[in-house]
Coordinates of C-alpha atoms and ligand atoms in Angstrom, one line a residue:
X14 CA 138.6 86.0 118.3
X15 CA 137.6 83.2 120.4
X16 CA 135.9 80.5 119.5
X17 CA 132.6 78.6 121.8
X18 CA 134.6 75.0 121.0
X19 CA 133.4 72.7 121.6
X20 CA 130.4 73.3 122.7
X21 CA 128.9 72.3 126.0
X22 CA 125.7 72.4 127.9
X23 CA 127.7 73.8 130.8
X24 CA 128.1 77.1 131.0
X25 CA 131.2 77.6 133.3
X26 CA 132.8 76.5 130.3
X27 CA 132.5 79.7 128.5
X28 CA 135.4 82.4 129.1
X29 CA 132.9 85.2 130.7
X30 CA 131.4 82.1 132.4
X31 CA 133.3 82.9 135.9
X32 CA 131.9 86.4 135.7
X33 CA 128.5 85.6 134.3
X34 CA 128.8 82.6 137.1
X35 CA 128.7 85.2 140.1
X36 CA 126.1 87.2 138.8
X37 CA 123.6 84.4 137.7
X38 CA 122.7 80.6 139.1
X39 CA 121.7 78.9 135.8
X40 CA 122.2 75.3 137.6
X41 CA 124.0 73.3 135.2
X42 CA 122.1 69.7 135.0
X43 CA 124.2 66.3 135.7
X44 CA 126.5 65.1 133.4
X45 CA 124.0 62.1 132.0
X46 CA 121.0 64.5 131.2
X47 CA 124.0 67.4 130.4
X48 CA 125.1 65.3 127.6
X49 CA 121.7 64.2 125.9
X50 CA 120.9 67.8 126.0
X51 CA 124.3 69.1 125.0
X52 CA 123.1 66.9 121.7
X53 CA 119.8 67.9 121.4
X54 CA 120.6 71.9 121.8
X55 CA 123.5 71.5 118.4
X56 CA 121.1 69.6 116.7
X57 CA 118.1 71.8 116.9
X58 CA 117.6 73.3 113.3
X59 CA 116.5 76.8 114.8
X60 CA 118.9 79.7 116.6
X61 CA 119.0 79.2 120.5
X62 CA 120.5 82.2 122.2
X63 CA 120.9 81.6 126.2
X64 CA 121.8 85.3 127.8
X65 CA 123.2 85.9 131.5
X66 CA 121.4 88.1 133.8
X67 CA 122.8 91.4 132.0
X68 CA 121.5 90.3 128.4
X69 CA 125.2 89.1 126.8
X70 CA 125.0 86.0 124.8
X71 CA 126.8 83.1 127.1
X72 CA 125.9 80.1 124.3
X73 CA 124.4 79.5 120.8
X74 CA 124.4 77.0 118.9
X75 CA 125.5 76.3 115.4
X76 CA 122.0 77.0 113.9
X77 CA 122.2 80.5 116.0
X78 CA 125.3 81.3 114.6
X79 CA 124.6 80.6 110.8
X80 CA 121.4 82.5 111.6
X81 CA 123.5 85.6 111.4
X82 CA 126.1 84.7 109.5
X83 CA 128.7 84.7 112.3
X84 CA 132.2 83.1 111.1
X85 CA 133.1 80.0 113.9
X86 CA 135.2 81.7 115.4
X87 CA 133.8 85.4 115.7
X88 CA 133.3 84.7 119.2
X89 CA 133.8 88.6 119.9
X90 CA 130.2 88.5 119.4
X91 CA 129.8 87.1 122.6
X92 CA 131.9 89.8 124.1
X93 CA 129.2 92.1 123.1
X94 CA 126.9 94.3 125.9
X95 CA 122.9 93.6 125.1
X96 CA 123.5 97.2 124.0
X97 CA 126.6 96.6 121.6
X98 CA 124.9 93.5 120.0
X99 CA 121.5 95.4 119.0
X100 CA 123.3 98.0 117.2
X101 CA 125.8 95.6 115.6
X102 CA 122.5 93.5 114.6
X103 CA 120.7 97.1 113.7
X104 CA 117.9 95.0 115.0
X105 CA 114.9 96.7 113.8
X106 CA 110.8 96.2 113.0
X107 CA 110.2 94.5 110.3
X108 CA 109.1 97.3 108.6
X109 CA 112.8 99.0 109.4
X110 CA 111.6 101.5 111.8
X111 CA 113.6 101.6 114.8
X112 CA 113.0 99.4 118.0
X113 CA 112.9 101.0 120.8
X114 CA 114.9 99.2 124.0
X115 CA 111.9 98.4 125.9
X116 CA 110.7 96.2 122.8
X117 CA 113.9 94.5 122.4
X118 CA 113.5 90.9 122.8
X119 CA 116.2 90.5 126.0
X120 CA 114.6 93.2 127.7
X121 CA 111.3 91.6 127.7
X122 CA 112.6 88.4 128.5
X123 CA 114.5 89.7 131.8
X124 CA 111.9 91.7 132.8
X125 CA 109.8 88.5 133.1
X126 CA 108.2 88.3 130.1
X127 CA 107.8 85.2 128.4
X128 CA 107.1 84.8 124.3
X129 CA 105.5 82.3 123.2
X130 CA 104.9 81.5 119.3
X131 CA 101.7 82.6 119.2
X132 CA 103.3 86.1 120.6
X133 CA 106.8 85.6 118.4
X134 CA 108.0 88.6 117.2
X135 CA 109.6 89.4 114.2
X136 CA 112.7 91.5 114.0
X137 CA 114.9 93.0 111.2
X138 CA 118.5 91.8 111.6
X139 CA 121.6 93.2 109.8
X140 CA 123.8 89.6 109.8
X141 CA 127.6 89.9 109.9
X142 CA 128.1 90.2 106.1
X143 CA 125.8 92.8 105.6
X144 CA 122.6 91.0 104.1
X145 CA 119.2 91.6 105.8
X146 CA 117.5 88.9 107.5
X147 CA 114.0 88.6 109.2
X148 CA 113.9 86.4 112.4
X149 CA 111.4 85.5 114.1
X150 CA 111.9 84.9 118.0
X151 CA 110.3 83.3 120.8
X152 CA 111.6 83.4 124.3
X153 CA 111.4 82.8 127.9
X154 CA 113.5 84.2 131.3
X155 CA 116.1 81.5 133.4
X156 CA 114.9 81.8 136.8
X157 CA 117.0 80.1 140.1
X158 CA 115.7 78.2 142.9
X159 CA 114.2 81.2 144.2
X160 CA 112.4 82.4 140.9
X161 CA 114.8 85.3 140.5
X162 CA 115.8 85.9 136.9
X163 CA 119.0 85.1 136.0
X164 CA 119.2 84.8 132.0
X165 CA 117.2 84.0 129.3
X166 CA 117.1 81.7 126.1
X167 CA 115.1 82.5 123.3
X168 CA 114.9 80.7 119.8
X169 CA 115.1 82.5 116.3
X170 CA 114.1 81.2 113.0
X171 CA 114.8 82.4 110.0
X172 CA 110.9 83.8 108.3
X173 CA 112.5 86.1 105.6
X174 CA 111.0 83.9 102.9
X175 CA 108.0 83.2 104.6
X176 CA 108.0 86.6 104.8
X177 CA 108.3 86.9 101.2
X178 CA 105.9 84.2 100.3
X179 CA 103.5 86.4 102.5
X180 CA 104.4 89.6 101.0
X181 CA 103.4 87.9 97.9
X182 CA 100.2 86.6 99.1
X183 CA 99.2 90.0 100.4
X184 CA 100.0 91.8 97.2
X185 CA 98.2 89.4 94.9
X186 CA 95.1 89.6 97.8
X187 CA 95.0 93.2 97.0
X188 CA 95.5 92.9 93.6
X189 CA 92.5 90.1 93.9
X190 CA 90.9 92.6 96.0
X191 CA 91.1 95.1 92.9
X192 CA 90.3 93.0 90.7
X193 CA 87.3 92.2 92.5
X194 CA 86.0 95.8 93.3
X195 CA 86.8 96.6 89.4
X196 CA 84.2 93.5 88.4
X197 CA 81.9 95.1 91.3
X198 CA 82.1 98.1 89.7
X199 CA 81.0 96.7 86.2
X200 CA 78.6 94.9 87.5
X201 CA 76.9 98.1 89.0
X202 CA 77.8 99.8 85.8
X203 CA 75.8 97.5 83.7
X204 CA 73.0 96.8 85.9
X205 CA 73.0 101.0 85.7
X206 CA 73.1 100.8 82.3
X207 CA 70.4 97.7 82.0
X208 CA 68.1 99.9 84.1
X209 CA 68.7 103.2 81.9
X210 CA 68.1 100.6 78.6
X211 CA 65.2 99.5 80.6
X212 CA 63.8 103.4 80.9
X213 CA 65.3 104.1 77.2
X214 CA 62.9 101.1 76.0
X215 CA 60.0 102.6 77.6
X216 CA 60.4 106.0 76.5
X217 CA 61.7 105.1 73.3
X218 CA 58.3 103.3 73.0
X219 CA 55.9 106.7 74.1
X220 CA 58.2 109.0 72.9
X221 CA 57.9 107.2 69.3
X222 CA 54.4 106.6 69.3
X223 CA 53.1 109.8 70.8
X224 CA 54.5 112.0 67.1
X225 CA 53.2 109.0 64.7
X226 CA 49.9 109.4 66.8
X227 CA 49.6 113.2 66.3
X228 CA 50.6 112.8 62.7
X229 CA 48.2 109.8 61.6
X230 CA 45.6 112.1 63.7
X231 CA 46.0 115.4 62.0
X232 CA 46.2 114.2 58.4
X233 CA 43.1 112.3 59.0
X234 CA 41.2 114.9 60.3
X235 CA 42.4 117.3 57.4
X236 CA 41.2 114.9 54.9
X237 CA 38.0 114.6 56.5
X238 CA 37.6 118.1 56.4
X239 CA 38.3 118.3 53.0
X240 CA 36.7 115.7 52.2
X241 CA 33.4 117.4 54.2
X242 CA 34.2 120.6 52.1
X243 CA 34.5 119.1 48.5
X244 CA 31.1 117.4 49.1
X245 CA 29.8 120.6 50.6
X246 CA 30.3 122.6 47.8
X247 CA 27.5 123.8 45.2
X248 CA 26.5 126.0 43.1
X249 CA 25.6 129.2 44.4
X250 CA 22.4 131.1 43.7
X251 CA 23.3 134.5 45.2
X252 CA 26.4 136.7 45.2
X253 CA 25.5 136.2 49.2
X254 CA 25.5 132.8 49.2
X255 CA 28.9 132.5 47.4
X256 CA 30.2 135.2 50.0
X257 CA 29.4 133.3 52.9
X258 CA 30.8 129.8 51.3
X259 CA 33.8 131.4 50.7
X260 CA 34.2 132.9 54.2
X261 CA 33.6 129.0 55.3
X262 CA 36.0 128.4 53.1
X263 CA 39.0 130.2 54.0
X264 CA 37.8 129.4 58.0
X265 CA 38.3 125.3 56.9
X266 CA 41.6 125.5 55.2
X267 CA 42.8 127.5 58.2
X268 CA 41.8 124.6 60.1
X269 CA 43.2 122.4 57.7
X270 CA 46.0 124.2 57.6
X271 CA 46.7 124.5 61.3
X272 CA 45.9 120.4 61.4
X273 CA 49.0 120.4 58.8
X274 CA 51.4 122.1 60.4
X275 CA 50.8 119.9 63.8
X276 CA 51.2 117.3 61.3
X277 CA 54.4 118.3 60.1
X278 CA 55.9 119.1 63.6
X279 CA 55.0 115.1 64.9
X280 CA 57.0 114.3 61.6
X281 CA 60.4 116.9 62.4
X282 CA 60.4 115.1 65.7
X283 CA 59.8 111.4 64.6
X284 CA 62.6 112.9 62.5
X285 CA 64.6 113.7 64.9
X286 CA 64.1 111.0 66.8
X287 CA 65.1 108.8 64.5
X288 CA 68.2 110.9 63.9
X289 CA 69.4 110.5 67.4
X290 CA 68.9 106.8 67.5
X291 CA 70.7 106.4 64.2
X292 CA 73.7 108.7 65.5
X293 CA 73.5 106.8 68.5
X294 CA 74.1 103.4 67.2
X295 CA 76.8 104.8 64.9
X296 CA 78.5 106.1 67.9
X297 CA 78.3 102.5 69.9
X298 CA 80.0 100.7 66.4
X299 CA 82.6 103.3 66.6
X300 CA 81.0 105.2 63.5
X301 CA 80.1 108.3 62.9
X302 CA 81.4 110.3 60.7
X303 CA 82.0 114.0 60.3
X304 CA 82.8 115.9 56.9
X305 CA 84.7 118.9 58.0
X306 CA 84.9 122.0 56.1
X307 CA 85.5 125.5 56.5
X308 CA 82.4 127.3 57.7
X309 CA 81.5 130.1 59.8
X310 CA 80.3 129.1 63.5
X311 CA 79.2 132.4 63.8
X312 CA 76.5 132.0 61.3
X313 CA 75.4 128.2 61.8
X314 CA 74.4 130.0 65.2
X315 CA 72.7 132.3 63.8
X316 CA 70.9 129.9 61.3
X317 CA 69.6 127.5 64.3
X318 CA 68.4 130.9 66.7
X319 CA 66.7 131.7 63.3
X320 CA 64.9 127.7 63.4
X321 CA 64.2 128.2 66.9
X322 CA 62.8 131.8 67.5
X323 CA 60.3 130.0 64.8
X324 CA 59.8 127.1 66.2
X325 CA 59.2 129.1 69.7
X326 CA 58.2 132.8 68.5
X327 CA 57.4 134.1 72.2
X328 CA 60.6 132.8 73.1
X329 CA 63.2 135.4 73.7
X330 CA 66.4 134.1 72.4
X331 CA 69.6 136.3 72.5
X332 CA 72.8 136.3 70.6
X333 CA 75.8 138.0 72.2
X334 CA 79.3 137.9 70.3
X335 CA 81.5 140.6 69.7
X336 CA 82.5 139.2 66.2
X337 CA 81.5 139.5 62.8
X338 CA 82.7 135.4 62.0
X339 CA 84.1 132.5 63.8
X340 CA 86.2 130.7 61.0
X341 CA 86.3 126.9 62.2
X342 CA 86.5 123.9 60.2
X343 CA 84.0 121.9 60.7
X344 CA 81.1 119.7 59.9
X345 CA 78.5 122.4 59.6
X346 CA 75.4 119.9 60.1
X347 CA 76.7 117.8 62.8
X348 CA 77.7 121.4 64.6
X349 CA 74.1 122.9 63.6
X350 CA 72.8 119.3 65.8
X351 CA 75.0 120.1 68.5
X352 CA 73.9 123.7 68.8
X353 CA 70.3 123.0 68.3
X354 CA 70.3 120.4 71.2
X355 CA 71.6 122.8 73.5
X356 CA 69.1 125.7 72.4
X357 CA 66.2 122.6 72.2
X358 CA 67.4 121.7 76.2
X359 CA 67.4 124.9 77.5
X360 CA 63.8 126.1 75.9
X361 CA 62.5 122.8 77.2
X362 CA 64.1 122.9 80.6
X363 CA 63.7 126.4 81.4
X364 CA 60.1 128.6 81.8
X365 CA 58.5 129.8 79.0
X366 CA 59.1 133.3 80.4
X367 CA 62.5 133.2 80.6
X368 CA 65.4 134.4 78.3
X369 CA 67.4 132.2 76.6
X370 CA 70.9 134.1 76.2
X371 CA 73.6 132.5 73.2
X372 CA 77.1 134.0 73.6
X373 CA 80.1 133.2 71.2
X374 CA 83.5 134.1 72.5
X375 CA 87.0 133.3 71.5
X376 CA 89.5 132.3 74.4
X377 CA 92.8 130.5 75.0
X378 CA 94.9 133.5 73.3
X379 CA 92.2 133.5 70.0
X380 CA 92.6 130.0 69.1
X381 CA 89.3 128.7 70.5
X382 CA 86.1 129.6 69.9
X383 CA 83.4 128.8 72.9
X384 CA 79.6 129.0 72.1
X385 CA 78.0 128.9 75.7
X386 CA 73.7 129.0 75.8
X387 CA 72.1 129.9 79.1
X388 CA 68.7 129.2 80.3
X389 CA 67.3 130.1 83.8
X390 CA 65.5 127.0 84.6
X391 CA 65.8 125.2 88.0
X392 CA 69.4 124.0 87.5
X393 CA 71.7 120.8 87.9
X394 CA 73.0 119.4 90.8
X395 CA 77.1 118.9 90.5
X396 CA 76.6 114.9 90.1
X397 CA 74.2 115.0 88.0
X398 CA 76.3 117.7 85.8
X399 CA 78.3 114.6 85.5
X400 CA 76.0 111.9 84.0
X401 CA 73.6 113.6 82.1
X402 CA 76.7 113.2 79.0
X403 CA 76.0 109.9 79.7
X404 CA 74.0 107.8 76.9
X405 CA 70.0 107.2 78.0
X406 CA 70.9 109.7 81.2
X407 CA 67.8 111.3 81.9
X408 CA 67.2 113.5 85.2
X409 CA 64.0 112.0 86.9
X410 CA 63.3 115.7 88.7
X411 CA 63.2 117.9 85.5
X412 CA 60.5 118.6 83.9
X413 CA 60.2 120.0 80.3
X414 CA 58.3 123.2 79.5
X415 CA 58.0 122.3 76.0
X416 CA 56.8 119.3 74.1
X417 CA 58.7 120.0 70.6
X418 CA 61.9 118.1 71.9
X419 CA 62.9 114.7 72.3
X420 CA 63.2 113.3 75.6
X421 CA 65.8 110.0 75.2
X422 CA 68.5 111.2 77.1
X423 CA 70.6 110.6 73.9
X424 CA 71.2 114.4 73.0
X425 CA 73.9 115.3 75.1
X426 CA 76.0 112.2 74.2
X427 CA 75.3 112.4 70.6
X428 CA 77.0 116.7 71.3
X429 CA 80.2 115.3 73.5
X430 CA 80.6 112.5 71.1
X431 CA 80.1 115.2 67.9
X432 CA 82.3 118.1 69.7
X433 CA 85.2 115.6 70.7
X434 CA 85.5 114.4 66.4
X435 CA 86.2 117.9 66.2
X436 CA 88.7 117.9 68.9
X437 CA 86.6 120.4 70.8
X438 CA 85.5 120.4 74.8
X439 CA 82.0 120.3 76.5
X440 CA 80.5 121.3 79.8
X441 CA 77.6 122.8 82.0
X442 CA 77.5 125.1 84.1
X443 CA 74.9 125.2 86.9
X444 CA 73.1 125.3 90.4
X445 CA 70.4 124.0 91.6
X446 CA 67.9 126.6 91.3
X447 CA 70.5 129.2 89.4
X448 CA 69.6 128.0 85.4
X449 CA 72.3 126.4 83.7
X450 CA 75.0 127.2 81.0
X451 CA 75.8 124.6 78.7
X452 CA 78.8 125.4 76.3
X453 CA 81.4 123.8 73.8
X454 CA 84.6 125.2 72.5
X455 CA 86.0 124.6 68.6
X456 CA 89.4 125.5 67.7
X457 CA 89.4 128.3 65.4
X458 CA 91.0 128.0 61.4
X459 CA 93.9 130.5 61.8
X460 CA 94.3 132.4 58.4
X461 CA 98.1 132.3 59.3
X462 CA 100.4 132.1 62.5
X463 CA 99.7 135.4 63.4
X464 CA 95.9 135.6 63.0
X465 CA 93.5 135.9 65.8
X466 CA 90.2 134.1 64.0
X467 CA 87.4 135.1 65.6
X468 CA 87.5 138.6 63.3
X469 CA 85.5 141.5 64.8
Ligands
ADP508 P1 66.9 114.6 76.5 O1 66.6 114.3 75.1 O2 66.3 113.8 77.5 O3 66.8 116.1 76.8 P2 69.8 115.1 76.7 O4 70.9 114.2 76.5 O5 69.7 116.3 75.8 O6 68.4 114.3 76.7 O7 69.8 115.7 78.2 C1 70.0 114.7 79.2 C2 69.4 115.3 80.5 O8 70.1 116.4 81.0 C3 68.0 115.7 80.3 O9 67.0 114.7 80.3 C4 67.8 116.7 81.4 O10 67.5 116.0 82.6 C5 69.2 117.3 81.6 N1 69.3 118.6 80.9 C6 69.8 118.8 79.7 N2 69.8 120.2 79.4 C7 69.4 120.8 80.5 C8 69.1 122.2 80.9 N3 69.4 123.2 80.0 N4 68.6 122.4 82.1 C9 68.4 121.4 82.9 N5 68.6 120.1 82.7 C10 69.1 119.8 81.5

């Protein structure tokens, strides 16, 4: 080991000086200025590296050599070829991929280039005790009198903590950056929301008013007429005259009757109406409740076809199943709501002259049951499949066939929300243009271990 001691400005005093000395013409200063830089170069707080001609470290100072952790005396170092010191350094990018020679520092800096700070480059080093260290270096070539290159200096600093700090920064800008596209986000989700509210308040408004009109209406006009009829009535001379009253008779309470029955349908869907608003506002405070029992699903299908082939007796409405009951336990009404929204949907968003087809199957090895309804209507676009389980989501395109349902865009929620208590799935189903199949599954009461529910 040899040691650079004590270091001078001169270079002839170094031991591969004499060699380095016929190669290069780094003209040493006079011994005045020699000395004032002599003190200057120790003192600088930074790593100077002067090279000869062929790349070797000639000189460094102190700073240099605590830079990589080099013992005083491991002057060996300086022994080293360009080629020897870069893989003794494993001088890499900072991001430890490999540097290929041409980037190298020295070979830039013989080859003319100079680096200024605004070009430094930062390096991975591998110090002589092992520990990584990032350096940042600047450089420029040593020309002679006639401008030829005959060495190099360049200045490292240690950056690996500004390095850090900056690592730092970056990740808490993209953390900031997150954080800031996650506000963004529910921003957009409640101005979303604020608009559906803003649609819900509208249609809440029509959709409430439009059944207490038509029920106010009808039962006014069917007291009129009975009112008309009780004052019409007299005492009849003839057995022809009494004919013809009574004939009058049974034509007005028909009408009556008919005037009724509107009457009572505007009051099932200012029920339901309410219903869904209720359920709705029990779901947003986290309660509504379920009171499972066993029951069949098989026949609380069968009971809401039964409602709705009433409520729509031109309708055909199909049940498939191959079963003769679907054990589940369950809350029979809330299930009944859910599988009268889907049937109510799919008559309202399909033709009147089309079928509407309910299948009940079991799947997932007999443990679930899966009640699937299918309409042929004009279909749902993949995103929309997405939000209409959203609460006050409404598709602006459809348009409903029938007028018997509501229209709040708070009947598929209220279904997910009811189907999840009962730790079931949902989903639809559809094209554009190809109907739709909205279905939900409910796991099935086994008997025992070994029983397949759905019996057939
Ligand atoms: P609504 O009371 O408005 O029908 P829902 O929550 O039941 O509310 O349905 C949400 C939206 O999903 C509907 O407004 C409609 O646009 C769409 N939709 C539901 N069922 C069907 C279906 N069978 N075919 C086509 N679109 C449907």
């Amino acid at each position: 080991m040899s040691r650079e001691n004590p270091p001078s400005f001169d270079a002839s005093h170094h031991p591969r000086a004499t060699a380095a000395k016929s190669r290069t013409k780094v003209k040493a200063p006079p011994q005045n200025i020699a000395h004032e830089l002599e003190t200057i170069y120790s003192s600088i707080t930074d790593g100077v590296f002067i090279y000869d001609g062929e790349g070797r470290v000639i000189r460094m100072n102190e700073a240099a050599r605590q830079l990589l952790h080099l013992a005083p005396d491991d002057g060996d170092y300086l022994a080293l070829s360009a080629k020897e010191r870069i893989a003794h350094s494993q001088l890499r990018h900072i991001d430890g991929s490999q540097m290929p020679e041409q980037e190298w520092i020295i070979t830039r800096l013989l080859s003319g280039e100079t680096i200024t700070p605004q070009q430094s480059v930062d390096v991975q080093v591998t110090r002589a005790d092992g520990s990584l260290t990032l350096i940042s270096f600047t450089g420029a070539p040593l020309r002679d009198d006639r401008d030829a290159i005959v060495g190099a200096v360049s200045v490292g600093r240690d950056v690996t903590e500004r390095r850090l700090r900056e690592d730092e920064l970056r990740r808490t800008n993209l953390q900031l950056t997150a954080a800031t596209a996650a506000l963004a986000q529910q921003a957009n989700d409640l101005e979303q929301m604020n608009r559906r509210m803003d649609q819900f308040v509208g249609m809440a408004n029509h959709e409430m008013k439009s059944p207490l009109t038509a029920l106010s209406a009808n039962l006014q006009l069917a007291t009129r007429r009975l009112q008309r009829l009780t004052r019409g009535t007299g005492a009849h001379e003839t057995e022809a005259e009494m004919q013809v009253d009574s004939a009058r008779l049974a034509h007005e309470a028909e009408t009556v009757l008919g005037m009724l029955a509107r009457a009572q349908s505007a009051a099932r869907r200012m029920t339901r109406l309410v219903n869904e608003l209720l359920d709705v506002s029990r779901i947003q405070a986290g309660k509504l409740e379920t009171r499972p029992e066993p029951c069949d699903l098989l026949a609380l299908t069968q009971a809401a076809l039964t409602e709705r082939r009433h409520a729509h007796p031109a309708r055909v409405i199909a049940l498939e199943t191959c079963c003769e009951q679907a054990p589940v336990v369950a809350d029979p009404d809330r299930i009944g709501e859910v599988i009268d929204n889907y049937l109510s949907n799919a008559t309202k968003y399909s033709p009147a002259d089309t079928p509407v087809t309910v299948t009940l199957t079991a799947e997932e090895g007999g443990t679930m049951a899966r009640l699937s309804v299918r309409d042929e209507g004009e279909g749902i676009s993949p995103e929309a499949q997405a939000r209409i389980w959203n609460i006050f989501e409404r598709l602006e395109s459809q348009s409903t066939q029938s007028a018997d349902g509501v229209n709040l865009g708070l009947g598929l929620h209220i279904c997910k929300t009811i189907i999840a208590l009962h730790s079931g799935e949902v989903g639809v189903e559809s094209a554009p243009g190809a109907g739709s199949t909205f279905w939900f599954t409910l796991p099935l009461a086994l008997a025992d271990e070994s029983d397949a529910s759905i019996r057939s």
